[in-house]
Amino acid sequence: MLARLHQAWLKKRLKQPEYGFLFQPPDDEDLVCFDCETTGLDTKSDKIVSLSAIKIRQNQILSSQSLNLKFKQQHNINPESIVIHRLRNIDVEVGLDEGEAIKQFVEFIGSRPLVGYYLEFDMAMVNAVIQPWLGIKLPNQQIEVSELYHKHFYQDWLQPEHEVFDLSFNAILDKLHLPRMGQHDAFNDALMTAMIYVKLQSLKAS
C-alpha cells in the first residue's frame, strides 16, 4: 500500500509526461544491470564519466544488447579517478552531453528492475542528473547483488561477534567461481555483476 502511494506521489511530480512509462509495467520480464564510472566518490559534486547497462533475460546475459555511454566532461577528471577507471580527459572529449546520455539510459531501462553492486552509489549518481530533469528519482525496483549473496550463503548461519562477512566484489566472484574481467571499467563491471546475479539465481533454483 505504501509503495503504491509513493509511486502515485512520484508520478504527480513527473515534469515530463512522456516519461510516464517509468510507472507502467515493463513490456518484458528483462532486468537491467548497470554500472557507472565517475570522477570521484562524492555523489553531490562528482560526475559520471561512463555508464554501461546490460539486459538480463531469465538466465541469459544479453551483452549484445548493452548500452555503453561516455559522458562529455566540463571539468578535468581528478588524477586519482583516472588511475582507477583509466579514462583520461582526452578520452571523453567526444562523449555525449550529460542530458543526452542520461536520456538514452532512461529510455533503455524503461521501468525494468535495476541490478547492481553497491547500487546505492550508482543510483545516486544517475538520480543527480535525472531528478532536476524529470522532477523525480528513478522509481524502478532495485536489486543489490551483495544482499542476494549474503542471504543465500549466510541467512541461516549464526554469525559470531568477531566474524566479518567479506562482501567485496572480488570475494563474491571468487566464492561463485566467476572470472575477474578487469574491474573499474563500466562494461566489465556491469557484465560481472550480471554474472553474479545469474549465478545466484541458478543456485537458488537448484
Tab-separated table of C-alpha atoms in Angstrom:
chain	number	residue	atom	x	y	z
A	1	MET	CA	0.000	0.000	0.000
A	2	LEU	CA	2.745	2.440	0.986
A	3	ALA	CA	4.692	1.532	-2.154
A	4	ARG	CA	1.676	2.314	-4.353
A	5	LEU	CA	1.128	5.633	-2.614
A	6	HIS	CA	4.786	6.532	-3.078
A	7	GLN	CA	4.596	5.648	-6.777
A	8	ALA	CA	1.473	7.801	-7.168
A	9	TRP	CA	3.209	10.706	-5.408
A	10	LEU	CA	6.227	10.395	-7.693
A	11	LYS	CA	4.049	10.240	-10.802
A	12	LYS	CA	2.385	13.529	-9.861
A	13	ARG	CA	5.793	15.162	-9.582
A	14	LEU	CA	6.920	13.972	-13.023
A	15	LYS	CA	7.855	17.027	-15.101
A	16	GLN	CA	7.863	15.232	-18.469
A	17	PRO	CA	4.577	13.347	-19.066
A	18	GLU	CA	6.105	11.374	-21.970
A	19	TYR	CA	8.192	9.519	-19.376
A	20	GLY	CA	5.115	8.164	-17.658
A	21	PHE	CA	6.212	4.750	-18.963
A	22	LEU	CA	8.527	4.609	-15.952
A	23	PHE	CA	5.426	3.841	-13.889
A	24	GLN	CA	3.943	1.271	-16.258
A	25	PRO	CA	4.646	-2.485	-16.091
A	26	PRO	CA	7.605	-3.294	-18.360
A	27	ASP	CA	6.916	-4.800	-21.772
A	28	ASP	CA	9.024	-7.856	-20.925
A	29	GLU	CA	10.488	-9.691	-17.939
A	30	ASP	CA	14.037	-8.457	-18.522
A	31	LEU	CA	16.165	-6.843	-15.851
A	32	VAL	CA	18.912	-4.309	-16.447
A	33	CYS	CA	22.299	-4.449	-14.755
A	34	PHE	CA	24.265	-1.198	-14.858
A	35	ASP	CA	27.440	0.399	-13.580
A	36	CYS	CA	28.935	3.894	-13.609
A	37	GLU	CA	32.495	5.139	-13.543
A	38	THR	CA	32.758	8.604	-12.042
A	39	THR	CA	35.118	11.495	-11.403
A	40	GLY	CA	35.117	10.589	-7.704
A	41	LEU	CA	33.000	9.207	-4.861
A	42	ASP	CA	31.119	12.350	-3.799
A	43	THR	CA	27.581	11.908	-5.100
A	44	LYS	CA	26.878	15.624	-4.650
A	45	SER	CA	29.792	17.066	-6.588
A	46	ASP	CA	31.297	14.337	-8.778
A	47	LYS	CA	30.083	13.403	-12.248
A	48	ILE	CA	29.520	10.282	-14.328
A	49	VAL	CA	32.343	9.573	-16.778
A	50	SER	CA	30.989	6.388	-18.336
A	51	LEU	CA	27.951	4.158	-17.919
A	52	SER	CA	27.151	0.679	-19.186
A	53	ALA	CA	23.875	-1.208	-18.926
A	54	ILE	CA	23.190	-4.821	-19.906
A	55	LYS	CA	19.877	-6.655	-20.109
A	56	ILE	CA	19.323	-9.960	-18.308
A	57	ARG	CA	16.643	-12.299	-19.630
A	58	GLN	CA	15.977	-15.238	-17.312
A	59	ASN	CA	19.391	-16.954	-17.126
A	60	GLN	CA	20.846	-15.190	-20.146
A	61	ILE	CA	23.016	-12.074	-20.183
A	62	LEU	CA	22.281	-10.142	-23.367
A	63	SER	CA	25.661	-8.490	-23.730
A	64	SER	CA	24.945	-7.791	-27.401
A	65	GLN	CA	22.086	-5.546	-26.260
A	66	SER	CA	24.199	-3.405	-23.980
A	67	LEU	CA	24.245	0.370	-23.714
A	68	ASN	CA	27.691	1.960	-23.414
A	69	LEU	CA	27.936	5.695	-22.883
A	70	LYS	CA	30.727	8.175	-22.339
A	71	PHE	CA	29.776	11.480	-20.745
A	72	LYS	CA	31.473	14.617	-22.025
A	73	GLN	CA	33.193	16.328	-19.102
A	74	GLN	CA	33.009	20.039	-18.360
A	75	HIS	CA	35.778	19.812	-15.769
A	76	ASN	CA	39.013	17.871	-15.539
A	77	ILE	CA	38.829	14.351	-14.108
A	78	ASN	CA	40.907	14.119	-10.961
A	79	PRO	CA	44.104	12.037	-11.254
A	80	GLU	CA	43.024	9.557	-8.552
A	81	SER	CA	39.929	8.607	-10.556
A	82	ILE	CA	41.918	8.295	-13.782
A	83	VAL	CA	44.130	5.722	-12.041
A	84	ILE	CA	41.013	3.692	-11.159
A	85	HIS	CA	38.995	3.714	-14.378
A	86	ARG	CA	41.787	4.745	-16.810
A	87	LEU	CA	39.609	7.255	-18.630
A	88	ARG	CA	41.570	10.431	-19.312
A	89	ASN	CA	40.128	13.839	-20.088
A	90	ILE	CA	41.019	13.338	-23.756
A	91	ASP	CA	39.045	10.068	-23.790
A	92	VAL	CA	35.748	11.822	-23.025
A	93	GLU	CA	36.182	14.946	-25.120
A	94	VAL	CA	33.897	13.402	-27.734
A	95	GLY	CA	31.415	11.979	-25.233
A	96	LEU	CA	27.720	12.774	-25.108
A	97	ASP	CA	26.349	15.753	-23.268
A	98	GLU	CA	25.130	14.702	-19.832
A	99	GLY	CA	21.478	15.328	-20.667
A	100	GLU	CA	21.531	13.304	-23.889
A	101	ALA	CA	23.432	10.435	-22.266
A	102	ILE	CA	21.054	10.132	-19.317
A	103	LYS	CA	18.065	10.317	-21.664
A	104	GLN	CA	19.410	7.316	-23.578
A	105	PHE	CA	19.877	5.473	-20.285
A	106	VAL	CA	16.323	6.128	-19.088
A	107	GLU	CA	14.832	5.049	-22.419
A	108	PHE	CA	16.996	1.908	-22.401
A	109	ILE	CA	15.966	0.758	-18.928
A	110	GLY	CA	12.310	1.749	-19.094
A	111	SER	CA	10.506	0.519	-15.992
A	112	ARG	CA	12.561	-2.664	-15.673
A	113	PRO	CA	14.126	-3.657	-12.334
A	114	LEU	CA	17.724	-2.497	-11.919
A	115	VAL	CA	20.530	-4.783	-10.748
A	116	GLY	CA	23.871	-3.641	-9.392
A	117	TYR	CA	26.705	-3.933	-6.904
A	118	TYR	CA	26.898	-1.015	-4.472
A	119	LEU	CA	23.795	0.050	-6.373
A	120	GLU	CA	23.011	2.839	-3.919
A	121	PHE	CA	26.004	4.802	-5.215
A	122	ASP	CA	25.211	4.301	-8.898
A	123	MET	CA	21.574	5.219	-8.324
A	124	ALA	CA	22.612	8.396	-6.531
A	125	MET	CA	24.859	9.354	-9.436
A	126	VAL	CA	22.206	8.864	-12.127
A	127	ASN	CA	19.475	10.424	-9.994
A	128	ALA	CA	21.613	13.538	-9.535
A	129	VAL	CA	21.116	14.078	-13.277
A	130	ILE	CA	17.606	12.653	-13.611
A	131	GLN	CA	15.881	14.446	-10.729
A	132	PRO	CA	16.467	18.031	-11.956
A	133	TRP	CA	15.298	16.947	-15.423
A	134	LEU	CA	12.276	14.758	-14.631
A	135	GLY	CA	11.493	16.080	-11.159
A	136	ILE	CA	11.759	12.596	-9.650
A	137	LYS	CA	14.265	9.910	-8.844
A	138	LEU	CA	14.003	6.666	-10.781
A	139	PRO	CA	11.076	4.620	-9.403
A	140	ASN	CA	12.458	1.290	-10.671
A	141	GLN	CA	12.797	-1.697	-8.359
A	142	GLN	CA	16.404	-2.087	-7.179
A	143	ILE	CA	18.202	-5.410	-6.697
A	144	GLU	CA	21.515	-5.357	-4.823
A	145	VAL	CA	23.588	-8.462	-5.617
A	146	SER	CA	25.601	-8.296	-2.394
A	147	GLU	CA	22.337	-8.623	-0.445
A	148	LEU	CA	21.310	-11.625	-2.539
A	149	TYR	CA	24.736	-13.158	-1.975
A	150	HIS	CA	24.594	-12.595	1.793
A	151	LYS	CA	21.078	-14.006	2.012
A	152	HIS	CA	21.985	-17.121	0.049
A	153	PHE	CA	25.145	-18.045	1.934
A	154	TYR	CA	24.601	-16.658	5.413
A	155	GLN	CA	20.943	-16.167	6.267
A	156	ASP	CA	20.698	-19.347	8.365
A	157	TRP	CA	24.152	-19.105	9.848
A	158	LEU	CA	24.656	-17.766	13.367
A	159	GLN	CA	27.336	-15.143	12.991
A	160	PRO	CA	29.892	-14.955	15.812
A	161	GLU	CA	30.513	-11.440	17.077
A	162	HIS	CA	34.078	-11.451	15.760
A	163	GLU	CA	33.122	-12.728	12.311
A	164	VAL	CA	33.033	-10.288	9.392
A	165	PHE	CA	31.444	-11.240	6.095
A	166	ASP	CA	33.522	-10.354	3.066
A	167	LEU	CA	31.101	-8.770	0.615
A	168	SER	CA	33.792	-7.261	-1.585
A	169	PHE	CA	33.283	-7.643	-5.318
A	170	ASN	CA	36.277	-9.919	-5.819
A	171	ALA	CA	35.357	-12.083	-2.835
A	172	ILE	CA	31.893	-12.655	-4.276
A	173	LEU	CA	33.323	-13.511	-7.698
A	174	ASP	CA	35.759	-15.976	-6.141
A	175	LYS	CA	33.104	-17.626	-3.984
A	176	LEU	CA	30.876	-18.106	-7.021
A	177	HIS	CA	33.795	-19.290	-9.203
A	178	LEU	CA	33.290	-16.469	-11.676
A	179	PRO	CA	36.092	-14.857	-13.708
A	180	ARG	CA	37.564	-11.467	-12.927
A	181	MET	CA	37.493	-9.390	-16.082
A	182	GLY	CA	39.272	-6.197	-15.123
A	183	GLN	CA	37.371	-4.064	-12.636
A	184	HIS	CA	36.631	-0.322	-12.830
A	185	ASP	CA	35.525	-0.491	-16.426
A	186	ALA	CA	31.790	0.228	-16.641
A	187	PHE	CA	31.028	-2.542	-19.150
A	188	ASN	CA	33.170	-5.170	-17.415
A	189	ASP	CA	31.720	-4.292	-14.022
A	190	ALA	CA	28.158	-4.429	-15.330
A	191	LEU	CA	28.874	-7.765	-17.044
A	192	MET	CA	30.470	-9.328	-13.958
A	193	THR	CA	27.611	-8.074	-11.777
A	194	ALA	CA	25.122	-9.604	-14.197
A	195	MET	CA	27.058	-12.880	-13.962
A	196	ILE	CA	26.829	-12.739	-10.172
A	197	TYR	CA	23.061	-12.226	-10.361
A	198	VAL	CA	22.523	-15.082	-12.826
A	199	LYS	CA	24.730	-17.454	-10.819
A	200	LEU	CA	22.901	-16.664	-7.581
A	201	GLN	CA	19.545	-17.220	-9.281
A	202	SER	CA	20.709	-20.588	-10.577
A	203	LEU	CA	21.914	-21.596	-7.091
A	204	LYS	CA	18.616	-20.525	-5.615
A	205	ALA	CA	16.709	-22.660	-8.128
A	206	SER	CA	18.892	-25.751	-7.626
